[in-house]
Tab-separated table of C-alpha atoms and ligand atoms in Angstrom:
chain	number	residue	atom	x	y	z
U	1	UNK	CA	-23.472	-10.991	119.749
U	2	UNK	CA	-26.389	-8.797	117.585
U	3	UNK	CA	-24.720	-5.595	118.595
U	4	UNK	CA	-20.792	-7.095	117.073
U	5	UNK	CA	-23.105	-8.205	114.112
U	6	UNK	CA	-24.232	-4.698	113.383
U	7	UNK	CA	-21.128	-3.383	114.107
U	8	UNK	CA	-19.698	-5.345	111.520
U	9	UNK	CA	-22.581	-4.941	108.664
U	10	UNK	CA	-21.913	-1.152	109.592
U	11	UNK	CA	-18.453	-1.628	108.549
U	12	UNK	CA	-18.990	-3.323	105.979
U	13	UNK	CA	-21.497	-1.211	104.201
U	14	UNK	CA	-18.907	1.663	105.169
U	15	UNK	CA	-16.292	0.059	103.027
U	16	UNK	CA	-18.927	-0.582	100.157
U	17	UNK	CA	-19.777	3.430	100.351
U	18	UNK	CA	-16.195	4.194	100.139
U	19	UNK	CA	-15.645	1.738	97.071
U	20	UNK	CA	-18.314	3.499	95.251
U	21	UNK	CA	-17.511	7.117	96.530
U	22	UNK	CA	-13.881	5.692	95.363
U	23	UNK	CA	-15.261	4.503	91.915
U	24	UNK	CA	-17.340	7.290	91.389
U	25	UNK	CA	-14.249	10.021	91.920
U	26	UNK	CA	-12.202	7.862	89.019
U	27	UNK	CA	-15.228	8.502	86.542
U	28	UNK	CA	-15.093	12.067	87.300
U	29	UNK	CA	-11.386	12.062	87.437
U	30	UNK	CA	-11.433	10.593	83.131
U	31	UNK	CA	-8.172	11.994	81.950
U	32	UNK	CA	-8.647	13.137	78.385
U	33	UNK	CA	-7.647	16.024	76.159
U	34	UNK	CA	-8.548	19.350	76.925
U	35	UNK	CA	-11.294	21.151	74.876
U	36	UNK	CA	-9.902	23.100	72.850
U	37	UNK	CA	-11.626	27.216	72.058
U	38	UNK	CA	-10.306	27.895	68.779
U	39	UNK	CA	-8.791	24.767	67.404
U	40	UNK	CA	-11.280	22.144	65.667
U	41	UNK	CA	-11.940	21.257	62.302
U	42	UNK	CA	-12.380	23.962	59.607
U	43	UNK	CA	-13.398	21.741	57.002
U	44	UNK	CA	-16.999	21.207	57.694
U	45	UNK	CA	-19.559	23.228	59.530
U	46	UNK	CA	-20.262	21.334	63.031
U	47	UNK	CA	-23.359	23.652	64.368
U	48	UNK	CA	-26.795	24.320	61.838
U	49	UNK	CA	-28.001	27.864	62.197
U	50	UNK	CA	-30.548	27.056	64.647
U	51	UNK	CA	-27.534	25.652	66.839
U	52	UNK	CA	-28.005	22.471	66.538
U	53	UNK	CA	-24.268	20.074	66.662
U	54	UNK	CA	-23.657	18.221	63.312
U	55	UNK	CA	-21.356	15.244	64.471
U	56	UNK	CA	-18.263	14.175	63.022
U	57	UNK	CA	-15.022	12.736	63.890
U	58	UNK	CA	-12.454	14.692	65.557
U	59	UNK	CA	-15.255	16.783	66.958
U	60	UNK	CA	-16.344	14.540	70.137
U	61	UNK	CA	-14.049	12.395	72.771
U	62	UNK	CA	-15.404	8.741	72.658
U	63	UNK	CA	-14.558	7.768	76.342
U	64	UNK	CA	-15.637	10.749	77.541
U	65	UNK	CA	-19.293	10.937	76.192
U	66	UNK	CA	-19.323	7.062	76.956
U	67	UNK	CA	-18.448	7.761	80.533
U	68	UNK	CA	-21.194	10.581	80.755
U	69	UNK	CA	-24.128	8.688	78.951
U	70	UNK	CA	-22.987	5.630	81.111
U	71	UNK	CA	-23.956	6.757	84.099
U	72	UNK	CA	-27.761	7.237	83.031
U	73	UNK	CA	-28.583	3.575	82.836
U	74	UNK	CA	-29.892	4.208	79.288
U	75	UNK	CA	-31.598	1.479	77.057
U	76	UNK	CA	-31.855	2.479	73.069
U	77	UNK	CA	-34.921	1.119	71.477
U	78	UNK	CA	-33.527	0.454	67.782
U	79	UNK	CA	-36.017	-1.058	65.200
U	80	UNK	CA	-35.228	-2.607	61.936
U	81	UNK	CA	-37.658	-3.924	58.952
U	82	UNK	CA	-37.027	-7.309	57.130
U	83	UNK	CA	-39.524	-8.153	54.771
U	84	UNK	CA	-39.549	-10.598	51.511
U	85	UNK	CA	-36.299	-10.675	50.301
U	86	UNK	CA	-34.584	-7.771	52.721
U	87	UNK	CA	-34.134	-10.940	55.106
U	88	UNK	CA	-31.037	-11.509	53.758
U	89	UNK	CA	-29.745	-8.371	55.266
U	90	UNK	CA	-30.254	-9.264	58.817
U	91	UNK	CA	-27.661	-10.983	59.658
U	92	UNK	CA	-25.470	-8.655	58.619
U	93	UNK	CA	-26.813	-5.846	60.251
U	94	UNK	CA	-26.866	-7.445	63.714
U	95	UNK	CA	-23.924	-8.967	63.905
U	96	UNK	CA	-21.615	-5.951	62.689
U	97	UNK	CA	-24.227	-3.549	65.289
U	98	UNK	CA	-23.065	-6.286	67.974
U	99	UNK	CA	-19.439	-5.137	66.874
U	100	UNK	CA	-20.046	-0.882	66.796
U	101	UNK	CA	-23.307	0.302	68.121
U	102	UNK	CA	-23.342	1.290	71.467
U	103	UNK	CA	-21.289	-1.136	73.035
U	104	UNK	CA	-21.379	-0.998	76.634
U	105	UNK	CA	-25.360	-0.074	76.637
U	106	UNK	CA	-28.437	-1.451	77.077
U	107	UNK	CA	-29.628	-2.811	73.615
U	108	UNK	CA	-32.980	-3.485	72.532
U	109	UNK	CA	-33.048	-4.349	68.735
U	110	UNK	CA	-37.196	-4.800	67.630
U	111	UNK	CA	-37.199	-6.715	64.159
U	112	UNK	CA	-40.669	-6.446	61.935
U	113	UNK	CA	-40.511	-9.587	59.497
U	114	UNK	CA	-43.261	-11.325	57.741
U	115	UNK	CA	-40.589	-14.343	57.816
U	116	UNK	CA	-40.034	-15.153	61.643
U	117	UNK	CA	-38.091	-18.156	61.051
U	118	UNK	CA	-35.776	-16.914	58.793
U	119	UNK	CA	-34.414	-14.880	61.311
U	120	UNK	CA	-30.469	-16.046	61.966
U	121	UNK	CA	-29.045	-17.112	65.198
U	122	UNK	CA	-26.948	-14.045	66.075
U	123	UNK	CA	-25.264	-14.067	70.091
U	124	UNK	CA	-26.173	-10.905	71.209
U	125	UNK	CA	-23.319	-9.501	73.762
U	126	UNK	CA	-24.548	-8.606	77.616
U	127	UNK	CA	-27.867	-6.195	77.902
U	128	UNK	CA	-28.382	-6.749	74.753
U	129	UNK	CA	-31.771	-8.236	73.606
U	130	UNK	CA	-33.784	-8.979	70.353
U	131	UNK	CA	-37.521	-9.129	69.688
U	132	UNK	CA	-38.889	-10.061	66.548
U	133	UNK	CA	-42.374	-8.925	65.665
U	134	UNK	CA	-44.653	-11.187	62.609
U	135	UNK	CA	-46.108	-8.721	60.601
U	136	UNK	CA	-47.880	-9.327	56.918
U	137	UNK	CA	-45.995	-8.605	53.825
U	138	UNK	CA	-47.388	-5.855	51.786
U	139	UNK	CA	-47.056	-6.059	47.788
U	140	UNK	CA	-45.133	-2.837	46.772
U	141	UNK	CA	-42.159	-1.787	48.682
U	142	UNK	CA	-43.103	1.897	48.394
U	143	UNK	CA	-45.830	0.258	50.982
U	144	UNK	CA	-43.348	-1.728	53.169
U	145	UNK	CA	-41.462	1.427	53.533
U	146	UNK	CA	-44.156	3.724	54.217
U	147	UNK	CA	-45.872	1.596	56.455
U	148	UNK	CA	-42.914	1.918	58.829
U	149	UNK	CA	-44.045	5.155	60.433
U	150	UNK	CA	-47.622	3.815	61.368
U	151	UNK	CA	-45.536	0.570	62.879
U	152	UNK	CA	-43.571	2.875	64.617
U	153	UNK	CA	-46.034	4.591	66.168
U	154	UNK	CA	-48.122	1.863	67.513
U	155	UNK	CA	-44.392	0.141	69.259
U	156	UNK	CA	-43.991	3.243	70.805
U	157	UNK	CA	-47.535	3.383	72.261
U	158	UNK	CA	-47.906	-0.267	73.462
U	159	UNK	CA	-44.432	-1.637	73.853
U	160	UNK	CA	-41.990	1.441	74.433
U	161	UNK	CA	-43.290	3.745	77.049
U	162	UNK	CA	-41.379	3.411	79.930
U	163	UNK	CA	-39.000	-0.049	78.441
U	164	UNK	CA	-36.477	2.949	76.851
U	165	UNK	CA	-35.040	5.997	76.605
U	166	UNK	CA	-33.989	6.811	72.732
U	167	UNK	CA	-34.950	5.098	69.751
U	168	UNK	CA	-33.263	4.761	66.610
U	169	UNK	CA	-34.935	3.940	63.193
U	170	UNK	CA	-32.741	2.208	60.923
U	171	UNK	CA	-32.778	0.894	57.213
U	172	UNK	CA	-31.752	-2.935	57.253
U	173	UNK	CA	-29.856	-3.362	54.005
U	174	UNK	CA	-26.967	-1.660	55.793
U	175	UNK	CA	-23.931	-2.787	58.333
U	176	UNK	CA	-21.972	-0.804	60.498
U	177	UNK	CA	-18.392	-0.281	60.573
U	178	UNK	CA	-17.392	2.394	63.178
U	179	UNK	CA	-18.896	3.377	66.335
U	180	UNK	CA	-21.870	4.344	66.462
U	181	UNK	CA	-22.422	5.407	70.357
U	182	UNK	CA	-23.769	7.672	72.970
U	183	UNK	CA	-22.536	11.311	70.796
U	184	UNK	CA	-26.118	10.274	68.847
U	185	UNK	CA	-28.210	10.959	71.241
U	186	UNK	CA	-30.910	13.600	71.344
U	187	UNK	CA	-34.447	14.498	71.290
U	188	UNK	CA	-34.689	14.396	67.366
U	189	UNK	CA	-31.789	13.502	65.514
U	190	UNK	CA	-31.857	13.217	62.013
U	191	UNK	CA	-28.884	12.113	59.454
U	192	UNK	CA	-27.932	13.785	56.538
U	193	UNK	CA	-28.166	12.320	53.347
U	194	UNK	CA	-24.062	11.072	51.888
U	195	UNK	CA	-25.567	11.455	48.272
U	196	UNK	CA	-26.951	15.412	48.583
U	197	UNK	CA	-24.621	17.130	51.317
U	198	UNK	CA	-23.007	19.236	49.288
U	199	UNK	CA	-25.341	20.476	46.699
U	200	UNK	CA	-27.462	23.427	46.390
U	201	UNK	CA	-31.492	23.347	48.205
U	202	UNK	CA	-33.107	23.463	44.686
U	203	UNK	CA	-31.237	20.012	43.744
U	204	UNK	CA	-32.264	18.813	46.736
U	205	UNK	CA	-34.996	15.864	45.975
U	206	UNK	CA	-37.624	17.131	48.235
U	207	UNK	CA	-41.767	16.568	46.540
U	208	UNK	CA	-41.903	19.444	44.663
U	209	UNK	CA	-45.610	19.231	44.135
U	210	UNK	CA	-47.979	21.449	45.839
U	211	UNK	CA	-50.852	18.652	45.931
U	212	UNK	CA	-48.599	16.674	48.375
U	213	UNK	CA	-47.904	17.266	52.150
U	214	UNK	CA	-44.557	16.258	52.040
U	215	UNK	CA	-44.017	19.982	49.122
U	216	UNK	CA	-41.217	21.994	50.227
U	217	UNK	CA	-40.481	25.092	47.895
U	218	UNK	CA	-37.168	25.650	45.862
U	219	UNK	CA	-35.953	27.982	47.995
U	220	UNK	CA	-36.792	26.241	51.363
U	221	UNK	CA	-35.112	23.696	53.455
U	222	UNK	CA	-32.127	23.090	55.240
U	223	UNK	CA	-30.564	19.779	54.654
U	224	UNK	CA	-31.792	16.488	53.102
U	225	UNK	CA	-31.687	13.801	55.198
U	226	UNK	CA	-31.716	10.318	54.803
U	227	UNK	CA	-34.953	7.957	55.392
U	228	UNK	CA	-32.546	5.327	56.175
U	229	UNK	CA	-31.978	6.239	59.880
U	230	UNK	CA	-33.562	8.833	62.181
U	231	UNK	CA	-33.847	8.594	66.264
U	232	UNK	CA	-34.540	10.707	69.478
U	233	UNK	CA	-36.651	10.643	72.478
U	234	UNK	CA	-39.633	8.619	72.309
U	235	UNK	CA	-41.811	11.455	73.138
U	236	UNK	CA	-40.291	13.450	69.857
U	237	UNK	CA	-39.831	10.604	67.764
U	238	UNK	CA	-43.550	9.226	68.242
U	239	UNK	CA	-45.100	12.993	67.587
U	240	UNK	CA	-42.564	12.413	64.272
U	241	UNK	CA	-44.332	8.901	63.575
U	242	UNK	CA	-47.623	9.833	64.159
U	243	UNK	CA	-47.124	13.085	62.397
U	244	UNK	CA	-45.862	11.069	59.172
U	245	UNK	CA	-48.239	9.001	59.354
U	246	UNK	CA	-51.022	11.049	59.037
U	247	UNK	CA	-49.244	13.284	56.414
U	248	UNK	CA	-49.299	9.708	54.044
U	249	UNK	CA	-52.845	8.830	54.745
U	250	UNK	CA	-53.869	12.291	53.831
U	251	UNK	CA	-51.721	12.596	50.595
U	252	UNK	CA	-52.885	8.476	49.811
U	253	UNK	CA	-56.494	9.918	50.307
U	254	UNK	CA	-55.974	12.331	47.313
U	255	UNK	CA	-54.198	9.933	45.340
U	256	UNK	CA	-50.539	11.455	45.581
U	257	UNK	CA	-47.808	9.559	46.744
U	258	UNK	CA	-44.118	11.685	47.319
U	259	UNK	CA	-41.763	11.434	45.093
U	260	UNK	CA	-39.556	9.669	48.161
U	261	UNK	CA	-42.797	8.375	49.937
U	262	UNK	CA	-42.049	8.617	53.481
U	263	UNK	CA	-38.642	10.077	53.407
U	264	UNK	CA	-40.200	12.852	51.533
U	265	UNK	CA	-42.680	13.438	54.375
U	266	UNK	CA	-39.498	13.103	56.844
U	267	UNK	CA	-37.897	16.016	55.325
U	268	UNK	CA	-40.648	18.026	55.752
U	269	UNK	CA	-41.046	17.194	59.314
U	270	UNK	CA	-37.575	18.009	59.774
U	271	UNK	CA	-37.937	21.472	58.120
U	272	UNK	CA	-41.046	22.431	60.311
U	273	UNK	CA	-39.701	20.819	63.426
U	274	UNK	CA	-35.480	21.113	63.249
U	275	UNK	CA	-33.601	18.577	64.644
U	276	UNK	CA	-31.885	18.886	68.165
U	277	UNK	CA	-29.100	17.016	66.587
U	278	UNK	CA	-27.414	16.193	63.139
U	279	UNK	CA	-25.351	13.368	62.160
U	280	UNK	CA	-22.858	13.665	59.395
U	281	UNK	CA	-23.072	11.148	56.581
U	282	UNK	CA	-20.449	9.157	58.319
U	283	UNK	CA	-23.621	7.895	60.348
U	284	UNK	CA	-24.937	6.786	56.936
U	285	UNK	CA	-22.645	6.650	53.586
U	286	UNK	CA	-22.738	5.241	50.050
U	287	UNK	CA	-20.789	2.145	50.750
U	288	UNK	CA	-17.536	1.174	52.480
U	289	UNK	CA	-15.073	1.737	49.325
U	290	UNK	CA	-16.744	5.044	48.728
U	291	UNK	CA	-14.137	7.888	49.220
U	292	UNK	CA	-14.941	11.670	49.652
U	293	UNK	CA	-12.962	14.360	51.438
U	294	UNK	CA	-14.374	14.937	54.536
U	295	UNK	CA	-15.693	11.398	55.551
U	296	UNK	CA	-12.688	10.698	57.837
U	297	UNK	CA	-14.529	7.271	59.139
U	298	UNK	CA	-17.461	4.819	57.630
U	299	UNK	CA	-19.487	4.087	60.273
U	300	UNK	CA	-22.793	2.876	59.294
U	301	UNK	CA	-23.078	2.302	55.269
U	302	UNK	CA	-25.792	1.235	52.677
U	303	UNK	CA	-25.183	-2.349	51.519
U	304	UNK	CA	-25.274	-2.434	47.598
U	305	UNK	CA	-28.632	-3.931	46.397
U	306	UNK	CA	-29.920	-5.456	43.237
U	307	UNK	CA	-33.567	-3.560	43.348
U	308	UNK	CA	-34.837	-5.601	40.325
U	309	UNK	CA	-33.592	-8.696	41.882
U	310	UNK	CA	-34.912	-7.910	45.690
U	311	UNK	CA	-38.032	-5.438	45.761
U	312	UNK	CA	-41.278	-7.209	44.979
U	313	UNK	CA	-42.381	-4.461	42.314
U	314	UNK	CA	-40.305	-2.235	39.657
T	1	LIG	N1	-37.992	-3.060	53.004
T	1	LIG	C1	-38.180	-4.432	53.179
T	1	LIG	N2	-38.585	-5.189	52.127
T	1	LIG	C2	-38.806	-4.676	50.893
T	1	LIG	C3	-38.587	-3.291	50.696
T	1	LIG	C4	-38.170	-2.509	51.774
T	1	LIG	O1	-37.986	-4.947	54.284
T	1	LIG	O2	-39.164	-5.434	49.978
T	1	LIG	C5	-37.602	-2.243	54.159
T	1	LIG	C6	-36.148	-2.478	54.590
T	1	LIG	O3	-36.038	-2.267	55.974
T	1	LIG	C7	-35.415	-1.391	53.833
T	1	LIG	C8	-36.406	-0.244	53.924
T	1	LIG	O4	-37.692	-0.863	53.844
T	1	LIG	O5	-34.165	-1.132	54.447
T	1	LIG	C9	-36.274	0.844	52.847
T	1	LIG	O6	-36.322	0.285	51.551
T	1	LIG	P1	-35.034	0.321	50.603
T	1	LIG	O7	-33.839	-0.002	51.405
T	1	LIG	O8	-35.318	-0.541	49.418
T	1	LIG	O9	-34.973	1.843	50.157
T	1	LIG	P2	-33.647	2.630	49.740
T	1	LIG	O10	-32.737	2.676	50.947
T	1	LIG	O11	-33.029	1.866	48.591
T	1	LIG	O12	-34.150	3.981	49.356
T	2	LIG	MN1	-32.160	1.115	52.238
């Protein structure tokens, strides 16, 4: 009687194998387009000089980096700020990230609000998870901003280490409206700015004062990326926290503040240590009616704002 038992569990866990084995040889087997050498598009660069890919569409298969970056059991760590009157945004942003960013994966959105219970009800799909964190409101939203990199930090210290894989930093008075997915992921990935892609280093508004540590000369610097939304590996994106961090302390201690607080001190981090990874300003652009040559898809925008009406100081 044991020995038919076994016999049977045997079988059975032979035709679970084969299922797998089975399932496994579809993944591989993905039928999509071949790559193509010379064809691609010609109308923006897609590599930096240090070889780094800048993504846009028609550049990357969706279904075929899903099913690649699927099989890695990846969570994304993706924080968000709400404080005063940016609470209005939240809702929003979740509910359209619900819709776009990286469906199919493991999800966990961290929230930083001095105003817990404002916090909408928002049904978040399957492995997909939201923790909101109470934290004081600070008077100036130079501060608020700023004091995201020190916040960052610390999460990544006490809460993150071994709970994800990537993390992405995002602006909240935004929504998403394409994919976002698994072509963003890197060690350091930074996004580059919709408003100063196409103009010349010198225009670019990097602190242009020596006093600062966030100065970056005229003719230095290779893109200028947006504050709004950066991401990696936690290892890279903590040493870019803590790196920030103590760049702003330093200039605060000598009474200087950059000209674009801490996305000043971002750029300069991205110019000493380059980016593994660039997103095109598809992956943040000036609104959704916003037209311009070679954005072929909005995916992630800026939501218009009245700052007199919703930051706490001029
Ligand atoms: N922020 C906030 N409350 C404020 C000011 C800023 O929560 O009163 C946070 C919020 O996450 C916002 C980010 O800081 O997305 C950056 O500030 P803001 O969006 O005003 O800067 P901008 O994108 O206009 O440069
Ligand atoms: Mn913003």
């Amino acid at each position: 009687m044991l020995a038919r038992h076994s016999v049977l569990m045997v079988v059975v866990f032979g035709m679970v194998l084969s299922g797998l084995i089975y399932l496994n040889n579809i993944q591989c087997r993905l039928v999509y387009k071949q790559p193509d050498v010379l064809a691609g598009r010609t109308d923006v660069a897609s590599v930096s000089p240090w070889s780094a890919p800048i993504i846009w569409e028609g550049n990357f298969d969706s279904a075929l980096i899903d099913s690649i970056y699927k099989q890695h059991n990846l969570t994304i760590a993706t924080t968000v700020f709400a404080m005063g009157k940016y609470t209005r945004f939240v809702k929003d942003f979740l509910e359209s990230a619900e819709e776009h960013y990286f469906v199919g994966f493991r999800v966990h959105f961290y929230l930083f609000t001095d105003q817990p219970e404002s916090v909408p009800e928002v049904k978040m799909g399957e492995n997909r998870t939201l923790t909101i964190q109470k934290v004081p409101v600070l008077n100036r939203w130079q501060d608020i901003s700023m004091s995201r990199m020190e916040k960052l930090e610390k999460l990544i210290e006490t809460e993150l280490a071994s709970k994800a894989d990537y993390i992405f930093c995002l602006d909240v008075d935004t929504k998403f409206y394409g994919r976002w997915g698994a072509e963003t992921l890197g060690r350091l990935v930074g996004v580059i700015h919709p408003y100063l892609y196409n103009v010349p280093r010198n225009q670019f508004t990097y602190e242009r004062r020596p006093a600062s540590k966030a100065y970056i000369a005229a003719e230095e610097g290779d893109y200028y990326y947006a504050g709004a939304a950066f991401g990696g590996s936690l290892e890279d994106v903590h040493h870019l926290t803590r790196t920030c961090r103590e760049q702003l302390s330093i200039d605060a201690a000598n009474s200087i503040e950059a000209v674009w607080q801490e996305e000043s001190h971002l750029n300069k981090y991205f110019l000493l240590n380059k980016p593994s990874k660039l997103l095109s300003p598809e992956y943040m652009w000036r609104g959704i009616s916003e037209q311009a040559a070679p954005i072929k898809i909005v995916r992630f925008t800026n939501v218009p704002k009245n700052y007199a009406e919703i930051r706490p100081n001029p």
